[in-house]
Amino acid sequence: MKLRSKDLISAADLEKREVKAILEEAEHMLGTVRKGRQLKMLKGKILATLFFEPSTRTRLSFESAMTRLGGSVIGFSGTEGTSVRKGETLQDTVRNVENYADGIAMRHPLEGSARLAAQSVKIPVINGGDGANQHPTQALLDLFTIKQEKDLRNTRVALCGDLKYGRTVHSLMYLLPMFGTEISIVSPEVLGMPEHIMDEVEGRYGTRPEKQASLKEAVKWADVLYVTRIQRERFPDPNEYERVAGSYVVDSRLLSGAKKDMVILHPLPRVDEIKPEVDSTPYAKYFDQTFYGVVVRMALLNMLMGGGRHG
Amino acid sequence: MVRRIEKGTVLDHLPAGSALSIMNLLKLEDNLVVVAVNVLSSRYGTKDMIKIEGKLLSKAESDKIGLIAPNATINIIRGGRVMSKGRASPPEEIKGILRCPNKKCITNFEQCETKFIRTGDKYKCVFCESHFSVRDFELQPS
Ligand SMILES: [Zn+2]
């Protein structure tokens, strides 16, 4: 199946049937990768990875996905030595790249950059993160990971940590309720979920995600605990950070209150919000996400750059 | 208000005190304009009115008035008669005339047309996806 748009810019643009199709395609990709089959659907096609802001993991994941589909990759990471440093506009950069490549995966520090790039070229553009706005492929791989572990319907997902600037939790707010997944949120007051997202989710799905009083309460409630990083520089008052950050750390003592089959996800990189002692518990699924990220991106690349057919 | 006009626009039911900013917004330098402020109104207590000779408002201009004065009445006058009487309403979509208040929005760095879509009482930038209320925007003259 082809997506309605030529691009993937924001989770808010996706309809449920499109998300379902992406998850199904990713499931198929997972099967072929596990069998060790080399695919050829994108043979002869070139993906340009334009990382105006460096990100090792997301870029490698796109490159791995493209290579596994038989395609090849060109691109840059960081703007050092590129025409961007000489003042070239984003619109001119992507119009040039359009002559070298059949698709673009990009990350850019400014919000709305992927949308602007997409309207400047005819080839597909995939948003790999635009400032604090959206990171739809991360949200889709989170969704895929939850689906591998749980039935999406009637599962309770607690989003915790930095819900104000965390772009993947914004995307998840749109995607999870499509499948009847229950969401609740817990965060320091200054890093709360933006009201306009709460309003939009309530308008679309008729329910407003509940706030949990503390991380401890959220752990008791949840089937899936989605942890995000709380960054010191997000706090206007450093004392506030010192006061608050400690109560958002996941360790084995906290997990004693959890359901036995609860799983913990994290968009990585993590710093100290999940203690290393948790890594060896059955709760920890955050490293599996990295693997699922490749198959989800394979699905998206095939749907946007290929015929969307299995080869 | 003063004398009848052959061709032009009369803006009525403007919020009291808004006349000057609307005049600035519409760049009415070359037109004959008659303004009344703090006029007693049965509907709103007090209101402002603006009569502009020789000028028929464009869609973009009525959209701007809809933003600041959502209950304004716009009377278009041709041949000395009121040809159409419309209520200014908050536009569904605003293209090009506003800058995005989000400092990290790409539209503040590149040459491109901004676009905002109404969602309830707010406007969403289609680029950075941030939501703003009308008072967040700095309105620019056309
Ligand atoms: Zn914007």
Short mmCIF file of C-alpha atoms and ligand atoms in Angstrom, two decimals:
data_model
loop_
_atom_site.label_atom_id
_atom_site.label_comp_id
_atom_site.label_asym_id
_atom_site.label_seq_id
_atom_site.Cartn_x
_atom_site.Cartn_y
_atom_site.Cartn_z
CA MET A 1 0.00 0.00 0.00
CA LYS A 2 1.11 3.55 -0.74
CA LEU A 3 0.64 6.30 1.85
CA ARG A 4 -1.66 9.18 0.87
CA SER A 5 1.19 11.67 1.07
CA LYS A 6 4.47 11.31 -0.81
CA ASP A 7 6.25 12.15 2.47
CA LEU A 8 6.27 11.24 6.16
CA ILE A 9 6.51 14.49 8.11
CA SER A 10 4.28 14.20 11.18
CA ALA A 11 2.43 11.47 13.05
CA ALA A 12 -0.55 13.84 13.13
CA ASP A 13 -0.88 13.42 9.32
CA LEU A 14 -1.36 9.64 9.46
CA GLU A 15 -4.71 7.89 9.31
CA LYS A 16 -5.28 4.69 11.26
CA ARG A 17 -5.35 2.51 8.13
CA GLU A 18 -1.98 3.93 7.09
CA VAL A 19 -0.44 3.24 10.50
CA LYS A 20 -1.85 -0.29 10.36
CA ALA A 21 -0.36 -0.81 6.91
CA ILE A 22 3.06 0.42 8.12
CA LEU A 23 2.96 -1.98 11.09
CA GLU A 24 1.98 -4.89 8.82
CA GLU A 25 4.73 -4.09 6.33
CA ALA A 26 7.23 -3.87 9.22
CA GLU A 27 6.05 -7.26 10.46
CA HIS A 28 6.80 -8.70 7.02
CA MET A 29 10.24 -7.03 6.98
CA LEU A 30 10.96 -8.47 10.43
CA GLY A 31 10.31 -11.96 9.08
CA THR A 32 12.67 -11.58 6.14
CA VAL A 33 15.45 -10.00 8.21
CA ARG A 34 15.21 -12.79 10.79
CA LYS A 35 15.54 -15.33 7.98
CA GLY A 36 18.65 -13.48 6.82
CA ARG A 37 17.23 -12.84 3.35
CA GLN A 38 18.75 -10.02 1.29
CA LEU A 39 15.97 -7.97 -0.27
CA LYS A 40 16.15 -6.15 -3.60
CA MET A 41 13.03 -3.96 -3.64
CA LEU A 42 15.02 -0.72 -3.73
CA LYS A 43 17.89 -1.94 -5.90
CA GLY A 44 19.21 0.96 -7.97
CA LYS A 45 17.55 3.55 -5.71
CA ILE A 46 19.51 6.10 -3.69
CA LEU A 47 18.52 7.53 -0.30
CA ALA A 48 20.10 10.83 0.78
CA THR A 49 20.47 11.10 4.57
CA LEU A 50 20.72 14.83 5.31
CA PHE A 51 21.56 15.29 8.98
CA PHE A 52 21.90 19.03 9.54
CA GLU A 53 22.19 18.06 13.18
CA PRO A 54 24.19 14.91 13.86
CA SER A 55 22.47 11.80 15.22
CA THR A 56 24.35 8.56 14.99
CA ARG A 57 21.57 6.16 15.84
CA THR A 58 18.78 7.48 13.62
CA ARG A 59 21.10 7.94 10.65
CA LEU A 60 22.65 4.47 10.96
CA SER A 61 19.19 2.99 11.29
CA PHE A 62 18.02 4.63 8.03
CA GLU A 63 21.23 3.57 6.28
CA SER A 64 20.96 0.01 7.51
CA ALA A 65 17.31 -0.14 6.42
CA MET A 66 18.09 1.20 2.93
CA THR A 67 21.02 -1.20 2.48
CA ARG A 68 18.93 -4.18 3.59
CA LEU A 69 16.43 -3.29 0.84
CA GLY A 70 19.19 -3.41 -1.79
CA GLY A 71 19.45 0.37 -2.17
CA SER A 72 22.36 2.69 -1.53
CA VAL A 73 22.95 5.78 0.58
CA ILE A 74 24.64 9.17 0.21
CA GLY A 75 24.56 12.09 2.63
CA PHE A 76 26.13 14.15 5.37
CA SER A 77 26.03 14.38 9.13
CA GLY A 78 26.67 17.81 10.62
CA THR A 79 27.02 20.80 8.33
CA GLU A 80 30.82 21.11 8.62
CA GLY A 81 32.30 21.60 5.13
CA THR A 82 28.92 21.64 3.36
CA SER A 83 27.28 24.35 1.25
CA VAL A 84 24.89 24.91 4.18
CA ARG A 85 27.79 26.54 6.03
CA LYS A 86 28.22 28.89 3.09
CA GLY A 87 24.68 30.10 3.71
CA GLU A 88 22.77 27.90 1.29
CA THR A 89 19.08 27.74 2.15
CA LEU A 90 17.40 24.48 3.05
CA GLN A 91 15.16 24.79 0.00
CA ASP A 92 18.17 25.11 -2.35
CA THR A 93 19.99 22.25 -0.63
CA VAL A 94 17.13 19.79 -1.09
CA ARG A 95 16.44 20.94 -4.67
CA ASN A 96 20.05 20.07 -5.47
CA VAL A 97 19.89 16.75 -3.66
CA GLU A 98 16.79 15.87 -5.67
CA ASN A 99 19.11 15.50 -8.67
CA TYR A 100 21.27 12.94 -6.87
CA ALA A 101 18.78 10.83 -4.95
CA ASP A 102 15.36 9.19 -5.06
CA GLY A 103 14.42 10.02 -1.48
CA ILE A 104 15.53 12.09 1.51
CA ALA A 105 15.69 11.23 5.20
CA MET A 106 16.54 14.35 7.18
CA ARG A 107 17.10 15.78 10.63
CA HIS A 108 17.22 19.53 11.18
CA PRO A 109 17.35 21.73 14.32
CA LEU A 110 14.51 24.02 13.18
CA GLU A 111 10.84 23.14 13.58
CA GLY A 112 8.89 22.75 10.36
CA SER A 113 12.06 22.16 8.30
CA ALA A 114 10.96 18.76 7.01
CA ARG A 115 7.58 20.12 5.90
CA LEU A 116 9.30 22.96 4.02
CA ALA A 117 11.79 20.55 2.41
CA ALA A 118 8.96 18.24 1.36
CA GLN A 119 7.07 21.01 -0.41
CA SER A 120 10.23 22.08 -2.26
CA VAL A 121 10.91 18.73 -4.00
CA LYS A 122 9.02 15.98 -5.83
CA ILE A 123 10.88 13.07 -4.20
CA PRO A 124 9.71 11.62 -0.85
CA VAL A 125 11.00 13.27 2.34
CA ILE A 126 11.06 11.42 5.67
CA ASN A 127 11.34 13.50 8.83
CA GLY A 128 14.02 12.13 11.15
CA GLY A 129 13.40 14.90 13.70
CA ASP A 130 12.71 18.64 13.29
CA GLY A 131 13.68 20.58 16.43
CA ALA A 132 11.29 19.88 19.30
CA ASN A 133 8.43 19.20 16.89
CA GLN A 134 8.11 15.69 15.43
CA HIS A 135 10.03 12.44 15.05
CA PRO A 136 7.47 10.17 13.42
CA THR A 137 9.72 7.18 12.61
CA GLN A 138 10.74 6.92 16.28
CA ALA A 139 7.09 7.00 17.34
CA LEU A 140 6.21 4.31 14.78
CA LEU A 141 9.02 2.06 15.98
CA ASP A 142 7.87 2.57 19.58
CA LEU A 143 4.38 1.58 18.53
CA PHE A 144 5.76 -1.47 16.72
CA THR A 145 7.77 -2.46 19.81
CA ILE A 146 4.70 -2.18 22.05
CA LYS A 147 2.76 -4.30 19.55
CA GLN A 148 5.48 -6.97 19.68
CA GLU A 149 5.12 -7.12 23.47
CA LYS A 150 1.43 -6.41 24.04
CA ASP A 151 -1.95 -6.29 22.40
CA LEU A 152 -2.34 -2.59 21.58
CA ARG A 153 -6.02 -2.61 22.50
CA ASN A 154 -6.61 -2.22 26.25
CA THR A 155 -2.93 -1.82 27.05
CA ARG A 156 -2.01 0.93 29.47
CA VAL A 157 0.95 3.07 28.47
CA ALA A 158 2.40 5.59 30.95
CA LEU A 159 4.43 8.35 29.30
CA CYS A 160 6.85 9.86 31.78
CA GLY A 161 9.69 12.36 32.04
CA ASP A 162 10.00 15.34 29.72
CA LEU A 163 6.64 15.52 27.99
CA LYS A 164 7.01 19.16 26.98
CA TYR A 165 10.01 18.96 24.65
CA GLY A 166 10.02 15.20 24.00
CA ARG A 167 8.96 14.99 20.37
CA THR A 168 8.37 11.22 20.30
CA VAL A 169 5.86 11.39 23.17
CA HIS A 170 3.99 14.06 21.18
CA SER A 171 3.76 11.70 18.21
CA LEU A 172 2.71 8.79 20.45
CA MET A 173 -0.16 10.87 21.81
CA TYR A 174 -1.69 10.77 18.31
CA LEU A 175 -0.79 7.18 17.42
CA LEU A 176 -1.61 5.14 20.54
CA PRO A 177 -5.28 6.08 20.99
CA MET A 178 -5.98 4.98 17.39
CA PHE A 179 -5.65 1.41 18.60
CA GLY A 180 -7.56 1.72 21.85
CA THR A 181 -4.41 2.00 23.93
CA GLU A 182 -4.92 3.85 27.21
CA ILE A 183 -2.46 6.65 27.99
CA SER A 184 -1.60 8.35 31.23
CA ILE A 185 1.10 10.92 31.80
CA VAL A 186 3.49 11.85 34.59
CA SER A 187 6.10 14.62 34.50
CA PRO A 188 7.62 17.48 36.48
CA GLU A 189 5.27 20.44 36.35
CA VAL A 190 7.49 22.58 34.08
CA LEU A 191 7.86 19.70 31.59
CA GLY A 192 4.16 18.85 31.26
CA MET A 193 2.41 17.74 28.07
CA PRO A 194 1.42 20.85 26.03
CA GLU A 195 -2.27 21.63 26.53
CA HIS A 196 -2.87 22.01 22.78
CA ILE A 197 -1.86 18.37 22.29
CA MET A 198 -4.12 17.25 25.17
CA ASP A 199 -6.95 19.25 23.58
CA GLU A 200 -6.35 17.85 20.10
CA VAL A 201 -6.19 14.26 21.38
CA GLU A 202 -9.39 14.77 23.37
CA GLY A 203 -11.06 16.29 20.32
CA ARG A 204 -10.04 13.41 18.07
CA TYR A 205 -10.57 10.44 20.34
CA GLY A 206 -12.98 11.71 22.98
CA THR A 207 -10.79 10.93 25.98
CA ARG A 208 -8.24 13.04 27.76
CA PRO A 209 -5.14 11.20 29.02
CA GLU A 210 -5.07 11.07 32.82
CA LYS A 211 -2.26 12.50 34.91
CA GLN A 212 -0.63 10.20 37.46
CA ALA A 213 0.39 11.74 40.76
CA SER A 214 3.89 10.24 40.77
CA LEU A 215 6.17 7.88 38.88
CA LYS A 216 5.47 5.29 41.59
CA GLU A 217 1.73 5.50 40.91
CA ALA A 218 2.37 5.31 37.17
CA VAL A 219 4.48 2.16 37.56
CA LYS A 220 1.66 0.45 39.49
CA TRP A 221 -0.86 1.40 36.81
CA ALA A 222 1.13 0.68 33.63
CA ASP A 223 1.57 -2.25 31.26
CA VAL A 224 4.18 -0.21 29.41
CA LEU A 225 6.38 2.45 31.01
CA TYR A 226 7.73 4.88 28.39
CA VAL A 227 10.63 6.79 29.94
CA THR A 228 12.20 9.92 28.46
CA ARG A 229 15.26 11.88 29.41
CA ILE A 230 14.96 14.91 31.69
CA GLN A 231 17.59 17.44 30.66
CA ARG A 232 19.02 19.94 33.11
CA GLU A 233 19.02 22.75 30.52
CA ARG A 234 15.22 22.53 30.15
CA PHE A 235 14.75 23.93 33.66
CA PRO A 236 14.64 27.71 34.06
CA ASP A 237 15.78 27.21 37.67
CA PRO A 238 18.67 24.73 38.27
CA ASN A 239 17.52 24.15 41.86
CA GLU A 240 14.22 22.97 40.52
CA TYR A 241 16.09 20.38 38.44
CA GLU A 242 18.00 19.10 41.48
CA ARG A 243 14.77 18.89 43.45
CA VAL A 244 12.79 17.08 40.76
CA ALA A 245 15.10 14.90 38.66
CA GLY A 246 15.70 12.30 41.38
CA SER A 247 12.01 11.41 41.56
CA TYR A 248 12.03 10.41 37.87
CA VAL A 249 14.66 7.69 38.10
CA VAL A 250 13.69 4.09 37.38
CA ASP A 251 15.52 1.61 39.64
CA SER A 252 14.81 -1.86 41.03
CA ARG A 253 13.20 -0.50 44.20
CA LEU A 254 10.64 1.41 42.14
CA LEU A 255 9.98 -1.65 40.00
CA SER A 256 8.97 -3.73 43.01
CA GLY A 257 5.56 -2.08 42.62
CA ALA A 258 5.22 -3.01 38.92
CA LYS A 259 3.11 -5.67 37.22
CA LYS A 260 5.22 -8.78 36.49
CA ASP A 261 4.88 -8.44 32.73
CA MET A 262 5.32 -4.67 32.52
CA VAL A 263 7.83 -3.49 29.90
CA ILE A 264 10.04 -0.40 29.91
CA LEU A 265 10.78 1.52 26.71
CA HIS A 266 13.05 4.51 26.16
CA PRO A 267 13.86 6.36 22.89
CA LEU A 268 17.60 6.33 23.85
CA PRO A 269 20.18 7.61 24.50
CA ARG A 270 19.46 7.33 28.21
CA VAL A 271 21.63 8.96 30.82
CA ASP A 272 20.71 8.19 34.41
CA GLU A 273 16.92 8.04 34.31
CA ILE A 274 17.08 4.24 34.08
CA LYS A 275 19.65 2.65 36.38
CA PRO A 276 21.93 0.01 34.75
CA GLU A 277 20.65 -2.56 37.28
CA VAL A 278 17.34 -2.50 35.35
CA ASP A 279 18.97 -3.57 32.04
CA SER A 280 19.18 -7.24 33.02
CA THR A 281 15.57 -7.46 34.22
CA PRO A 282 12.79 -8.82 31.97
CA TYR A 283 11.23 -5.33 32.05
CA ALA A 284 13.98 -3.82 29.89
CA LYS A 285 13.00 -3.74 26.21
CA TYR A 286 14.76 -0.54 25.17
CA PHE A 287 17.58 -2.21 23.30
CA ASP A 288 15.08 -4.27 21.27
CA GLN A 289 13.64 -0.98 20.03
CA THR A 290 16.85 -0.27 18.11
CA PHE A 291 16.43 -3.48 16.09
CA TYR A 292 12.75 -2.83 15.46
CA GLY A 293 13.70 0.66 14.28
CA VAL A 294 15.46 -0.83 11.25
CA VAL A 295 12.50 -2.97 10.15
CA VAL A 296 10.03 -0.10 10.63
CA ARG A 297 12.23 2.18 8.50
CA MET A 298 12.55 -0.58 5.89
CA ALA A 299 8.76 -0.67 5.72
CA LEU A 300 8.53 3.10 5.34
CA LEU A 301 11.26 3.32 2.72
CA ASN A 302 9.60 0.59 0.68
CA MET A 303 6.18 2.22 0.96
CA LEU A 304 7.44 5.68 0.01
CA MET A 305 10.25 4.92 -2.45
CA GLY A 306 9.28 1.54 -3.84
CA GLY A 307 5.98 0.16 -4.94
CA GLY A 308 5.10 -0.78 -1.38
CA ARG A 309 5.06 -4.39 -2.58
CA HIS A 310 7.02 -7.21 -1.04
CA GLY A 311 9.81 -8.44 -3.31
CA MET B 1 -21.42 59.02 9.28
CA VAL B 2 -20.68 62.46 7.76
CA ARG B 3 -21.74 62.10 4.11
CA ARG B 4 -22.85 59.35 1.83
CA ILE B 5 -20.13 57.72 -0.24
CA GLU B 6 -20.33 56.41 -3.80
CA LYS B 7 -17.85 53.59 -3.43
CA GLY B 8 -16.06 52.29 -0.37
CA THR B 9 -16.27 50.29 2.81
CA VAL B 10 -17.84 50.94 6.19
CA LEU B 11 -16.54 48.88 9.10
CA ASP B 12 -18.97 48.82 11.99
CA HIS B 13 -19.09 47.13 15.42
CA LEU B 14 -15.32 47.28 15.87
CA PRO B 15 -14.25 46.84 19.50
CA ALA B 16 -13.83 50.26 21.15
CA GLY B 17 -10.18 51.33 20.87
CA SER B 18 -9.33 49.06 17.91
CA ALA B 19 -9.84 51.62 15.11
CA LEU B 20 -6.26 52.89 15.02
CA SER B 21 -4.63 49.48 14.84
CA ILE B 22 -7.04 48.45 12.08
CA MET B 23 -6.19 51.59 10.11
CA ASN B 24 -2.49 50.82 10.46
CA LEU B 25 -3.06 47.27 9.37
CA LEU B 26 -4.96 48.31 6.26
CA LYS B 27 -2.38 50.99 5.30
CA LEU B 28 -5.01 53.60 4.58
CA GLU B 29 -2.58 56.39 3.69
CA ASP B 30 -4.07 57.44 0.36
CA ASN B 31 -7.74 57.05 1.15
CA LEU B 32 -10.19 59.48 2.65
CA VAL B 33 -11.04 57.92 6.00
CA VAL B 34 -13.59 58.94 8.59
CA VAL B 35 -13.23 57.40 12.02
CA ALA B 36 -15.59 57.40 14.97
CA VAL B 37 -14.42 56.08 18.32
CA ASN B 38 -16.36 55.15 21.45
CA VAL B 39 -19.71 55.39 19.70
CA LEU B 40 -22.58 54.25 21.92
CA SER B 41 -23.90 50.91 20.75
CA SER B 42 -26.90 48.98 21.97
CA ARG B 43 -25.10 45.71 21.30
CA TYR B 44 -21.64 46.31 22.72
CA GLY B 45 -21.81 49.35 24.98
CA THR B 46 -19.26 51.28 22.93
CA LYS B 47 -17.79 50.58 19.52
CA ASP B 48 -15.54 52.10 16.87
CA MET B 49 -16.44 52.69 13.22
CA ILE B 50 -14.32 53.36 10.12
CA LYS B 51 -15.55 54.66 6.77
CA ILE B 52 -13.10 54.34 3.89
CA GLU B 53 -13.83 56.10 0.62
CA GLY B 54 -12.85 54.50 -2.65
CA LYS B 55 -11.56 51.26 -1.21
CA LEU B 56 -13.15 47.80 -1.41
CA LEU B 57 -11.52 45.35 0.98
CA SER B 58 -9.75 42.28 -0.36
CA LYS B 59 -10.19 38.82 1.14
CA ALA B 60 -6.85 39.03 2.92
CA GLU B 61 -7.81 42.39 4.42
CA SER B 62 -11.17 41.16 5.72
CA ASP B 63 -9.38 38.13 7.17
CA LYS B 64 -7.12 40.42 9.14
CA ILE B 65 -10.09 42.35 10.48
CA GLY B 66 -11.70 39.02 11.35
CA LEU B 67 -8.66 38.27 13.48
CA ILE B 68 -8.77 41.48 15.58
CA ALA B 69 -12.49 42.22 15.45
CA PRO B 70 -14.35 38.96 14.99
CA ASN B 71 -17.79 40.60 15.33
CA ALA B 72 -17.20 43.51 12.95
CA THR B 73 -19.71 44.23 10.21
CA ILE B 74 -18.22 44.95 6.79
CA ASN B 75 -20.45 47.00 4.48
CA ILE B 76 -19.32 47.26 0.88
CA ILE B 77 -20.73 50.30 -0.86
CA ARG B 78 -21.05 50.70 -4.62
CA GLY B 79 -23.06 53.32 -6.52
CA GLY B 80 -24.01 54.91 -3.23
CA ARG B 81 -25.74 51.73 -1.99
CA VAL B 82 -24.76 49.01 0.40
CA MET B 83 -24.06 46.12 -2.00
CA SER B 84 -23.09 43.57 0.59
CA LYS B 85 -23.13 43.46 4.34
CA GLY B 86 -20.97 40.78 5.88
CA ARG B 87 -19.85 39.77 9.30
CA ALA B 88 -16.09 39.55 9.69
CA SER B 89 -15.25 36.09 10.96
CA PRO B 90 -12.05 34.45 12.12
CA PRO B 91 -10.55 33.04 8.88
CA GLU B 92 -10.16 29.26 8.55
CA GLU B 93 -6.75 29.67 7.00
CA ILE B 94 -4.26 32.56 6.98
CA LYS B 95 -1.65 32.56 4.25
CA GLY B 96 1.39 34.78 4.12
CA ILE B 97 0.25 37.79 6.16
CA LEU B 98 1.50 36.67 9.58
CA ARG B 99 4.90 35.67 10.89
CA CYS B 100 5.18 32.58 13.04
CA PRO B 101 5.71 33.59 16.70
CA ASN B 102 7.83 30.45 17.27
CA LYS B 103 11.43 31.70 17.07
CA LYS B 104 12.64 28.22 16.10
CA CYS B 105 10.19 27.86 13.22
CA ILE B 106 11.89 27.37 9.81
CA THR B 107 9.60 30.04 8.28
CA ASN B 108 11.49 32.70 10.26
CA PHE B 109 14.75 31.67 8.55
CA GLU B 110 13.82 30.96 4.93
CA GLN B 111 11.91 32.77 2.20
CA CYS B 112 8.54 31.04 2.20
CA GLU B 113 4.86 31.77 2.62
CA THR B 114 3.59 31.13 6.16
CA LYS B 115 0.32 29.28 6.64
CA PHE B 116 -1.86 28.92 9.73
CA ILE B 117 -4.98 26.81 10.11
CA ARG B 118 -7.72 27.57 12.63
CA THR B 119 -8.23 24.93 15.31
CA GLY B 120 -11.00 26.14 17.63
CA ASP B 121 -9.95 29.51 19.02
CA LYS B 122 -6.29 28.99 18.11
CA TYR B 123 -4.20 28.93 14.95
CA LYS B 124 -1.77 26.13 14.12
CA CYS B 125 1.36 26.78 12.05
CA VAL B 126 1.41 24.07 9.38
CA PHE B 127 5.22 24.03 9.51
CA CYS B 128 6.25 23.90 13.19
CA GLU B 129 2.79 22.66 14.31
CA SER B 130 2.74 25.11 17.24
CA HIS B 131 -0.60 26.60 18.29
CA PHE B 132 -1.13 30.31 18.90
CA SER B 133 -3.93 32.58 20.01
CA VAL B 134 -4.54 35.78 18.06
CA ARG B 135 -2.75 37.97 20.62
CA ASP B 136 0.48 35.96 20.07
CA PHE B 137 0.77 37.34 16.53
CA GLU B 138 2.31 40.62 15.63
CA LEU B 139 0.08 41.84 12.86
CA GLN B 140 1.96 43.36 9.96
CA PRO B 141 0.60 46.02 7.59
CA SER B 142 -0.27 44.61 4.17
ZN ZN C 1 5.76 27.94 12.80
#
